[in-house]
Amino acid sequence: MAGRGAFSSKIGFILAGAGSAIGLGAIWRFPYMTGQNGGAVFVLVFLACCFLIGVPVMIAEITLGRHTQRNPVGTFNLLHGGPLWKAVGALCVLSGFMIFSWYSVIAGWVVGYLWETARGTFNTVQSAEHVGEFFAAYVSHAPTVLFLHFVIIAATAGIVLRGVKEGIEALSKWLMPVLFVLLILLAIRAVTLPGAGAGLEFYLKPDFSKFSAKMLLAAMGQALFSLSIGMGTMLTYGSYLSKKEDIPGAAAWITFFEILISLIAGFAVLPAVSAMGQSFTDGPRLIFVVLPSIFALMPGGYLFGVGFYVLVIIAVLTSTVSILEVPVAYLVDERRWSRRSATLMVSAVSFVLGIPAGLSFGANDFLTRMDFFTIVSTAFGDISLSIGCLFVALFLGWVWGVRKGVAEIEAGGTRFRLAPLWSFLLRYVAPISILIVFANVIIALLR
Ligand code: PHE
């Protein structure tokens, strides 16, 4: 298809894919989800889901996209066209709108924290309780939250509209290693705090009594969310990929980086939670209370904090552009919109859709009490992505056929030696695992 743009090299694709994957999912969501869902057991299920569902489905998404050179809706239409697959494509686009909406709220907080850190708000921090009070007041102030939410949406749209997306991704090639080093230093500081032991034990020593349907769904959802699969992001990125690239190799690298950053983020946050007498189950606010408190205990903490937030914002923007890309590619390819109108419309709608999520941290009583944020981020995050992955696996595994998939993967001359393993995981293990988790959730709800 003319004028869709393309990745010029393998490294360009791995960067874009890793850029999409690495973001708030690893740095913010992984530590708090681990905290809320029992620690080490959650981590084990998360890892299992990354390997058994994540890698095979990511390969499937990239392969489908590269084959059809289209967005998810166009891909299913072209290869099948049945109503079920239309609905799956539609779910991908809807997930794009919804995830963009709530993700930008949290990303906005990071921008706010950068600003507050830079102007010295946290210089006088004495305890995590202080930071907690600051946080509660900050995120319950509607104008601030909505303004920051707007800033992220506008920045994302601006990057896409000005065509500087590749520029940001190229920049992140130099900056992500720095973020990696900062995270490791942060983890070292956290692990050596007095009182870190309880957090480490929580993080590393599985307590199998914590097994539950909710934990299973959270761990699976977290794996898929942080790998950016189940809504056609990797499929859409794959559609810009040339035939010579090694798809399984790219998927393996992206997953490796994502897991590594997630695990280190866990080491940076959870030991600090126990050291600072905070609760593991604090939810979305967890890193926003703990991190400024760790920075305060580090030499050069001010600069460290400012640098850290800047890098996280870059990591976030390479993720938000990839989320926005799915609905935009759909409107451009299937509905013949201009890229500009599509970008502006999706951004405006996602801004509005994100308002209730933004107000559910104290700004609005009703939304706060019903914990609206958790509801939307579970529905459009854990659940919608699991359904998306289930159908991608079934589609490639059973409908379109693994043979065609392998032919596409090998089209440019790469030998896919693990094709039989991939086929087995995609056809059986991934769908059955997802169904087992759903069955557990339904049984738990009925009880
Ligand atoms: N994986 C991204 C993150 O962890 C979020 C994302 C989800 C991006 C779904 C694209 C699609 O920050």
Coordinates of C-alpha atoms and ligand atoms in Angstrom, one line a residue:
M1 CA 0.0 0.0 0.0
A2 CA 1.5 3.3 -1.0
G3 CA 2.4 6.0 1.4
R4 CA 2.1 3.9 4.6
G5 CA 5.8 4.3 5.5
A6 CA 8.0 1.5 6.5
F7 CA 10.7 0.6 9.0
S8 CA 14.1 0.9 7.3
S9 CA 15.9 -1.7 9.4
K10 CA 15.5 -4.5 11.8
I11 CA 17.0 -2.5 14.6
G12 CA 14.4 0.2 13.8
F13 CA 11.6 -2.3 14.2
I14 CA 13.0 -3.8 17.4
L15 CA 13.4 -0.2 18.8
A16 CA 9.8 0.7 17.9
G17 CA 8.5 -2.5 19.3
A18 CA 10.5 -2.3 22.5
G19 CA 9.6 1.4 22.7
S20 CA 5.9 0.4 22.5
A21 CA 6.4 -2.4 25.1
I22 CA 8.5 -0.5 27.6
G23 CA 6.5 2.2 29.4
L24 CA 4.3 2.5 32.3
G25 CA 3.4 -1.2 32.1
A26 CA 6.8 -2.2 33.3
I27 CA 7.7 0.8 35.5
W28 CA 4.4 1.7 37.1
R29 CA 2.0 -1.2 36.7
F30 CA 4.2 -4.2 37.2
P31 CA 5.3 -3.2 40.7
Y32 CA 1.9 -2.2 41.9
M33 CA 0.2 -5.3 40.4
T34 CA 2.8 -7.5 42.0
G35 CA 2.1 -5.7 45.3
Q36 CA -1.7 -6.1 45.0
N37 CA -1.6 -9.7 43.9
G38 CA 0.6 -11.5 46.4
G39 CA 4.2 -10.9 45.3
A40 CA 6.3 -13.8 43.9
V41 CA 3.4 -16.0 42.8
F42 CA 2.2 -13.2 40.7
V43 CA 5.7 -12.8 39.2
L44 CA 5.8 -16.5 38.3
V45 CA 2.5 -16.5 36.6
F46 CA 3.4 -13.2 34.8
L47 CA 6.6 -14.9 33.5
A48 CA 4.8 -18.0 32.4
C49 CA 2.3 -15.9 30.5
C50 CA 5.1 -13.9 28.8
F51 CA 6.6 -17.1 27.4
L52 CA 3.6 -19.2 26.8
I53 CA 1.2 -16.6 25.5
G54 CA 3.2 -13.4 24.9
V55 CA 5.9 -14.6 22.6
P56 CA 3.8 -16.8 20.4
V57 CA 1.0 -14.2 20.1
M58 CA 3.5 -11.4 19.4
I59 CA 5.0 -13.4 16.6
A60 CA 1.5 -14.1 15.3
E61 CA 0.5 -10.4 15.3
I62 CA 3.7 -9.2 13.6
T63 CA 3.3 -12.0 11.0
L64 CA -0.3 -11.2 10.2
G65 CA 0.5 -7.5 9.9
R66 CA 3.4 -8.0 7.7
H67 CA 1.5 -10.3 5.5
T68 CA -1.5 -8.0 4.9
Q69 CA 0.2 -4.7 5.4
R70 CA -2.9 -3.5 7.2
N71 CA -4.4 -2.5 10.5
P72 CA -6.2 -5.2 12.6
V73 CA -9.7 -4.6 11.1
G74 CA -8.3 -4.6 7.5
T75 CA -6.2 -7.7 8.3
F76 CA -9.2 -9.8 9.5
N77 CA -11.4 -8.5 6.7
L78 CA -8.8 -9.3 4.0
L79 CA -8.0 -12.8 5.3
H80 CA -11.5 -13.8 6.4
G81 CA -14.3 -11.2 6.5
G82 CA -16.7 -13.1 8.8
P83 CA -18.6 -11.2 11.4
L84 CA -16.7 -12.7 14.4
W85 CA -13.5 -11.4 13.0
K86 CA -15.0 -8.0 12.2
A87 CA -15.9 -7.8 15.9
V88 CA -12.4 -8.8 17.0
G89 CA -11.0 -6.0 14.8
A90 CA -13.4 -3.6 16.2
L91 CA -12.4 -4.6 19.8
C92 CA -8.8 -3.8 18.9
V93 CA -9.7 -0.3 17.8
L94 CA -11.9 0.2 20.8
S95 CA -9.1 -0.9 23.1
G96 CA -6.8 1.6 21.4
F97 CA -9.2 4.5 22.2
M98 CA -9.8 3.3 25.8
I99 CA -6.2 2.4 26.8
F100 CA -5.0 5.7 25.3
S101 CA -7.5 7.5 27.5
W102 CA -6.6 6.1 30.9
Y103 CA -2.9 5.5 30.2
S104 CA -2.5 9.2 29.5
V105 CA -3.9 10.1 32.9
I106 CA -1.1 8.3 34.7
A107 CA 1.5 9.5 32.2
G108 CA 0.2 13.0 33.0
W109 CA 1.0 12.4 36.7
V110 CA 4.6 11.6 35.6
V111 CA 4.8 15.0 33.9
G112 CA 3.4 16.6 37.0
Y113 CA 6.0 14.8 39.1
L114 CA 8.8 16.0 36.8
W115 CA 7.6 19.5 37.3
E116 CA 7.2 19.2 41.1
T117 CA 10.6 17.5 41.4
A118 CA 12.3 20.2 39.3
R119 CA 10.8 23.0 41.3
G120 CA 12.0 21.4 44.5
T121 CA 8.7 20.3 46.0
F122 CA 10.2 17.0 47.1
N123 CA 13.4 18.5 48.5
T124 CA 12.0 18.7 51.9
V125 CA 10.5 15.3 51.9
Q126 CA 10.8 13.6 55.3
S127 CA 8.8 10.5 55.0
A128 CA 6.8 8.4 52.6
E129 CA 3.7 9.6 54.5
H130 CA 4.5 13.2 53.5
V131 CA 4.7 12.2 49.9
G132 CA 1.5 10.2 50.2
E133 CA -0.3 13.3 51.5
F134 CA 1.1 15.4 48.7
F135 CA 0.1 12.8 46.1
A136 CA -3.5 12.5 47.5
A137 CA -4.0 16.3 47.3
Y138 CA -2.3 16.5 43.9
V139 CA -4.4 13.9 42.0
S140 CA -7.6 15.0 43.6
H141 CA -7.3 18.4 42.0
A142 CA -9.3 18.0 38.8
P143 CA -7.8 21.0 36.8
T144 CA -4.2 19.8 37.4
V145 CA -5.0 16.2 36.5
L146 CA -7.0 17.1 33.4
F147 CA -4.4 19.6 32.3
L148 CA -1.6 17.0 32.6
H149 CA -3.8 14.4 30.8
F150 CA -4.2 16.9 28.0
V151 CA -0.4 17.5 27.8
I152 CA 0.3 13.8 27.2
I153 CA -2.4 13.4 24.6
A154 CA -1.3 16.6 22.8
A155 CA 2.3 15.6 22.9
T156 CA 1.5 12.2 21.5
A157 CA -0.7 13.7 18.7
G158 CA 2.0 16.3 18.0
I159 CA 4.7 13.6 17.6
V160 CA 2.5 11.6 15.2
L161 CA 1.4 14.7 13.3
R162 CA 4.8 16.2 12.8
G163 CA 6.1 12.9 11.7
V164 CA 8.8 12.9 14.4
K165 CA 7.9 9.5 15.6
E166 CA 11.0 7.8 14.2
G167 CA 13.0 10.7 15.7
I168 CA 11.7 9.9 19.2
E169 CA 12.3 6.2 18.7
A170 CA 15.9 6.9 17.6
L171 CA 16.4 9.2 20.6
S172 CA 15.1 6.5 22.9
K173 CA 17.8 4.2 21.5
W174 CA 20.3 6.4 23.4
L175 CA 18.2 7.2 26.3
M176 CA 16.7 3.8 27.3
P177 CA 20.1 2.4 28.3
V178 CA 20.4 5.4 30.6
L179 CA 17.0 4.7 32.1
F180 CA 18.1 1.1 32.5
V181 CA 21.2 2.2 34.5
L182 CA 19.1 4.6 36.6
L183 CA 16.6 1.9 37.4
I184 CA 19.5 -0.4 38.5
L185 CA 20.9 2.3 40.8
L186 CA 17.5 2.9 42.2
A187 CA 17.1 -0.9 42.8
I188 CA 20.4 -1.0 44.5
R189 CA 19.4 1.9 46.8
A190 CA 16.0 0.3 47.5
V191 CA 17.4 -3.2 48.2
T192 CA 20.0 -1.8 50.7
L193 CA 17.5 0.3 52.7
P194 CA 17.0 -0.9 56.3
G195 CA 13.8 -2.9 56.3
A196 CA 14.0 -3.9 52.6
G197 CA 14.2 -7.6 53.6
A198 CA 10.4 -8.0 53.9
G199 CA 9.8 -6.5 50.5
L200 CA 12.4 -8.7 48.9
E201 CA 10.9 -11.8 50.5
F202 CA 7.5 -10.7 49.3
Y203 CA 8.8 -10.3 45.8
L204 CA 10.9 -13.4 45.6
K205 CA 9.5 -16.1 47.9
P206 CA 6.3 -17.5 46.5
D207 CA 3.4 -17.8 48.9
F208 CA 1.1 -20.2 47.1
S209 CA -1.8 -19.4 49.3
K210 CA -2.0 -16.2 47.3
F211 CA -3.2 -18.1 44.3
S212 CA -6.6 -16.8 43.1
A213 CA -8.6 -16.1 40.0
K214 CA -8.1 -12.4 40.4
M215 CA -4.4 -12.9 40.6
L216 CA -4.3 -15.1 37.5
L217 CA -6.2 -12.5 35.4
A218 CA -4.0 -9.7 36.7
A219 CA -0.8 -11.6 35.9
M220 CA -1.9 -12.6 32.5
G221 CA -3.3 -9.2 31.7
Q222 CA -0.1 -7.6 32.9
A223 CA 2.0 -9.8 30.7
L224 CA -0.1 -9.0 27.6
F225 CA -0.4 -5.3 28.4
S226 CA 3.2 -4.8 29.0
L227 CA 4.1 -6.6 25.8
S228 CA 1.6 -4.4 23.8
I229 CA -0.3 -7.4 22.4
G230 CA -3.9 -8.2 22.1
M231 CA -5.1 -5.0 20.4
G232 CA -3.2 -5.1 17.2
T233 CA -0.3 -2.7 18.1
M234 CA 2.3 -5.2 17.1
L235 CA 0.2 -6.2 14.1
T236 CA 0.1 -2.6 12.9
Y237 CA 3.8 -2.2 13.5
G238 CA 4.4 -5.4 11.7
S239 CA 2.5 -4.0 8.7
Y240 CA 5.3 -1.5 8.2
L241 CA 8.0 -4.2 8.4
S242 CA 10.0 -5.5 5.4
K243 CA 10.1 -9.1 4.3
K244 CA 13.7 -9.7 5.2
E245 CA 13.3 -9.2 8.9
D246 CA 13.4 -12.0 11.4
I247 CA 10.1 -11.8 13.2
P248 CA 10.6 -14.4 15.9
G249 CA 14.0 -12.9 16.7
A250 CA 12.5 -9.4 17.1
A251 CA 9.6 -10.8 19.3
A252 CA 12.1 -12.6 21.5
W253 CA 14.2 -9.4 22.0
I254 CA 11.3 -7.2 22.7
T255 CA 10.0 -9.7 25.3
F256 CA 13.4 -10.0 26.9
F257 CA 13.8 -6.2 27.3
E258 CA 10.3 -5.9 28.7
I259 CA 10.7 -8.6 31.3
L260 CA 14.1 -7.3 32.3
I261 CA 12.8 -3.8 32.9
S262 CA 9.7 -5.0 34.7
L263 CA 11.8 -7.2 37.1
I264 CA 14.2 -4.4 37.9
A265 CA 11.3 -2.0 38.5
G266 CA 10.1 -4.6 41.0
F267 CA 13.4 -4.5 42.8
A268 CA 13.4 -0.7 42.9
V269 CA 9.9 -0.4 44.3
L270 CA 8.9 -3.4 46.5
P271 CA 11.8 -3.4 48.9
A272 CA 11.4 0.3 49.4
V273 CA 7.7 -0.3 50.2
S274 CA 8.5 -2.4 53.2
A275 CA 11.5 -0.2 54.2
M276 CA 9.2 2.8 54.3
G277 CA 6.4 1.1 56.1
Q278 CA 4.0 1.4 53.2
S279 CA 1.5 -1.1 52.1
F280 CA 2.2 -3.4 49.1
T281 CA -1.5 -3.2 48.1
D282 CA -1.5 0.5 47.6
G283 CA -2.4 0.2 43.9
P284 CA -1.7 2.9 41.2
R285 CA -0.3 5.3 43.7
L286 CA 2.5 3.0 44.8
I287 CA 5.4 4.3 42.8
F288 CA 4.3 7.9 43.1
V289 CA 4.6 7.6 46.9
V290 CA 7.7 5.4 47.0
L291 CA 10.0 6.9 44.3
P292 CA 10.3 10.5 45.6
S293 CA 11.0 9.0 49.0
I294 CA 13.9 6.9 47.6
F295 CA 15.2 9.9 45.6
A296 CA 15.3 11.8 48.9
L297 CA 17.6 9.2 50.4
M298 CA 20.0 9.2 47.5
P299 CA 23.1 11.4 47.0
G300 CA 22.3 13.7 44.1
G301 CA 18.6 12.6 44.5
Y302 CA 17.3 15.8 43.0
L303 CA 19.1 15.4 39.6
F304 CA 18.5 11.7 39.7
G305 CA 14.8 12.3 40.2
V306 CA 14.5 14.9 37.4
G307 CA 16.5 12.6 35.0
F308 CA 14.4 9.6 35.9
Y309 CA 11.1 11.3 35.2
V310 CA 12.3 12.8 31.9
L311 CA 13.4 9.3 30.8
V312 CA 10.1 7.7 31.9
I313 CA 8.2 10.4 29.9
I314 CA 10.2 9.4 26.8
A315 CA 9.5 5.7 27.4
V316 CA 5.8 6.6 27.8
L317 CA 5.7 8.6 24.6
T318 CA 7.1 5.7 22.5
S319 CA 4.2 3.7 24.0
T320 CA 1.4 6.2 23.6
V321 CA 2.3 6.8 19.9
S322 CA 2.0 3.0 19.4
I323 CA -1.4 2.9 21.1
L324 CA -2.7 5.9 19.1
E325 CA -1.4 4.2 15.9
V326 CA -4.0 1.4 16.0
P327 CA -7.2 3.5 15.7
V328 CA -5.4 6.0 13.4
A329 CA -4.2 3.3 11.0
Y330 CA -7.8 1.9 11.0
L331 CA -9.3 5.3 10.1
V332 CA -6.7 6.0 7.5
D333 CA -6.6 2.6 5.8
E334 CA -10.3 1.5 6.0
R335 CA -12.2 4.8 6.2
R336 CA -9.9 6.9 4.0
W337 CA -9.5 9.6 6.6
S338 CA -6.4 11.8 6.3
R339 CA -3.8 11.0 8.9
R340 CA -4.2 14.5 10.4
S341 CA -8.0 14.3 11.0
A342 CA -7.7 10.7 12.2
T343 CA -5.0 11.7 14.8
L344 CA -6.9 14.8 16.0
M345 CA -10.2 13.0 16.3
V346 CA -8.8 9.9 18.1
S347 CA -6.9 12.2 20.5
A348 CA -9.9 14.4 21.2
V349 CA -12.1 11.4 21.9
S350 CA -9.6 9.7 24.1
F351 CA -9.1 12.9 26.0
V352 CA -12.8 13.0 26.8
L353 CA -13.0 9.3 27.5
G354 CA -10.1 9.6 30.0
I355 CA -11.8 12.3 32.1
P356 CA -13.7 10.0 34.4
A357 CA -10.5 7.9 34.9
G358 CA -8.6 11.0 35.8
L359 CA -11.3 12.1 38.3
S360 CA -11.4 8.8 40.1
F361 CA -8.5 9.5 42.4
G362 CA -10.4 11.8 44.8
A363 CA -11.6 14.6 42.5
N364 CA -15.0 13.1 42.1
D365 CA -16.5 11.2 45.1
F366 CA -18.7 8.9 43.1
L367 CA -16.0 7.8 40.6
T368 CA -13.5 7.5 43.4
R369 CA -15.8 5.3 45.5
M370 CA -16.6 2.9 42.6
D371 CA -12.8 2.9 41.8
F372 CA -13.6 3.7 38.2
F373 CA -9.9 3.7 37.2
T374 CA -9.5 0.0 38.2
I375 CA -12.7 -0.9 36.4
V376 CA -11.6 0.7 33.1
S377 CA -8.0 -0.4 33.3
T378 CA -9.1 -4.0 34.0
A379 CA -11.7 -4.0 31.3
F380 CA -9.5 -2.3 28.7
G381 CA -6.2 -3.7 29.6
D382 CA -6.4 -7.1 31.2
I383 CA -9.7 -8.3 29.8
S384 CA -9.9 -6.8 26.3
L385 CA -6.2 -7.7 25.6
S386 CA -6.8 -11.3 26.8
I387 CA -9.7 -11.6 24.4
G388 CA -7.7 -10.0 21.6
C389 CA -4.8 -12.5 22.2
L390 CA -7.2 -15.4 22.4
F391 CA -8.6 -14.6 18.9
V392 CA -5.3 -13.7 17.3
A393 CA -4.0 -17.1 18.5
L394 CA -7.1 -18.9 17.2
F395 CA -7.1 -17.0 14.0
L396 CA -3.5 -17.7 13.0
G397 CA -3.4 -21.1 14.6
W398 CA -6.7 -22.5 13.2
V399 CA -8.3 -20.3 10.7
W400 CA -5.7 -18.8 8.5
G401 CA -3.3 -21.6 9.4
V402 CA 0.1 -21.9 10.9
R403 CA 1.6 -23.1 7.6
K404 CA 0.8 -19.8 5.9
G405 CA 2.2 -18.1 9.0
V406 CA 5.5 -20.0 8.8
A407 CA 5.7 -19.2 5.0
E408 CA 5.3 -15.5 5.8
I409 CA 7.9 -15.6 8.5
E410 CA 10.3 -17.4 6.2
A411 CA 9.5 -15.3 3.2
G412 CA 12.7 -13.3 3.4
G413 CA 14.9 -16.3 3.8
T414 CA 15.0 -16.6 7.7
R415 CA 14.7 -20.3 8.8
F416 CA 12.2 -20.5 11.6
R417 CA 13.6 -23.5 13.4
L418 CA 11.2 -23.4 16.3
A419 CA 8.1 -23.4 14.1
P420 CA 6.8 -26.6 15.5
L421 CA 7.1 -25.2 19.1
W422 CA 5.5 -22.0 18.0
S423 CA 2.6 -23.8 16.4
F424 CA 2.0 -25.9 19.5
L425 CA 2.1 -22.9 21.8
L426 CA -0.2 -20.8 19.5
R427 CA -2.7 -23.5 18.7
Y428 CA -3.0 -25.1 22.1
V429 CA -1.1 -23.6 25.0
A430 CA -2.0 -20.0 24.6
P431 CA -5.7 -20.3 23.9
I432 CA -6.2 -23.0 26.5
S433 CA -4.3 -20.9 29.1
I434 CA -6.4 -17.9 28.4
L435 CA -9.6 -19.9 28.6
I436 CA -8.5 -21.5 31.9
V437 CA -7.9 -18.0 33.4
F438 CA -11.3 -16.8 32.2
A439 CA -13.0 -20.0 33.5
N440 CA -11.4 -19.3 36.9
V441 CA -12.7 -15.8 36.9
I442 CA -16.2 -16.8 36.0
I443 CA -16.3 -19.5 38.6
A444 CA -15.0 -17.0 41.2
L445 CA -17.7 -14.5 40.2
L446 CA -20.5 -17.0 40.4
R447 CA -19.4 -18.1 43.9
Ligands
PHE1 N1 3.1 -1.9 26.7 C1 2.8 -0.5 27.0 C2 3.4 -0.2 28.3 O1 3.7 -1.1 29.1 C3 1.4 -0.2 26.9 C4 0.7 -0.6 25.7 C5 -0.4 -1.5 25.8 C6 1.1 -0.2 24.4 C7 -1.1 -1.9 24.6 C8 0.4 -0.6 23.3 C9 -0.6 -1.5 23.4 O2 3.6 0.9 28.7

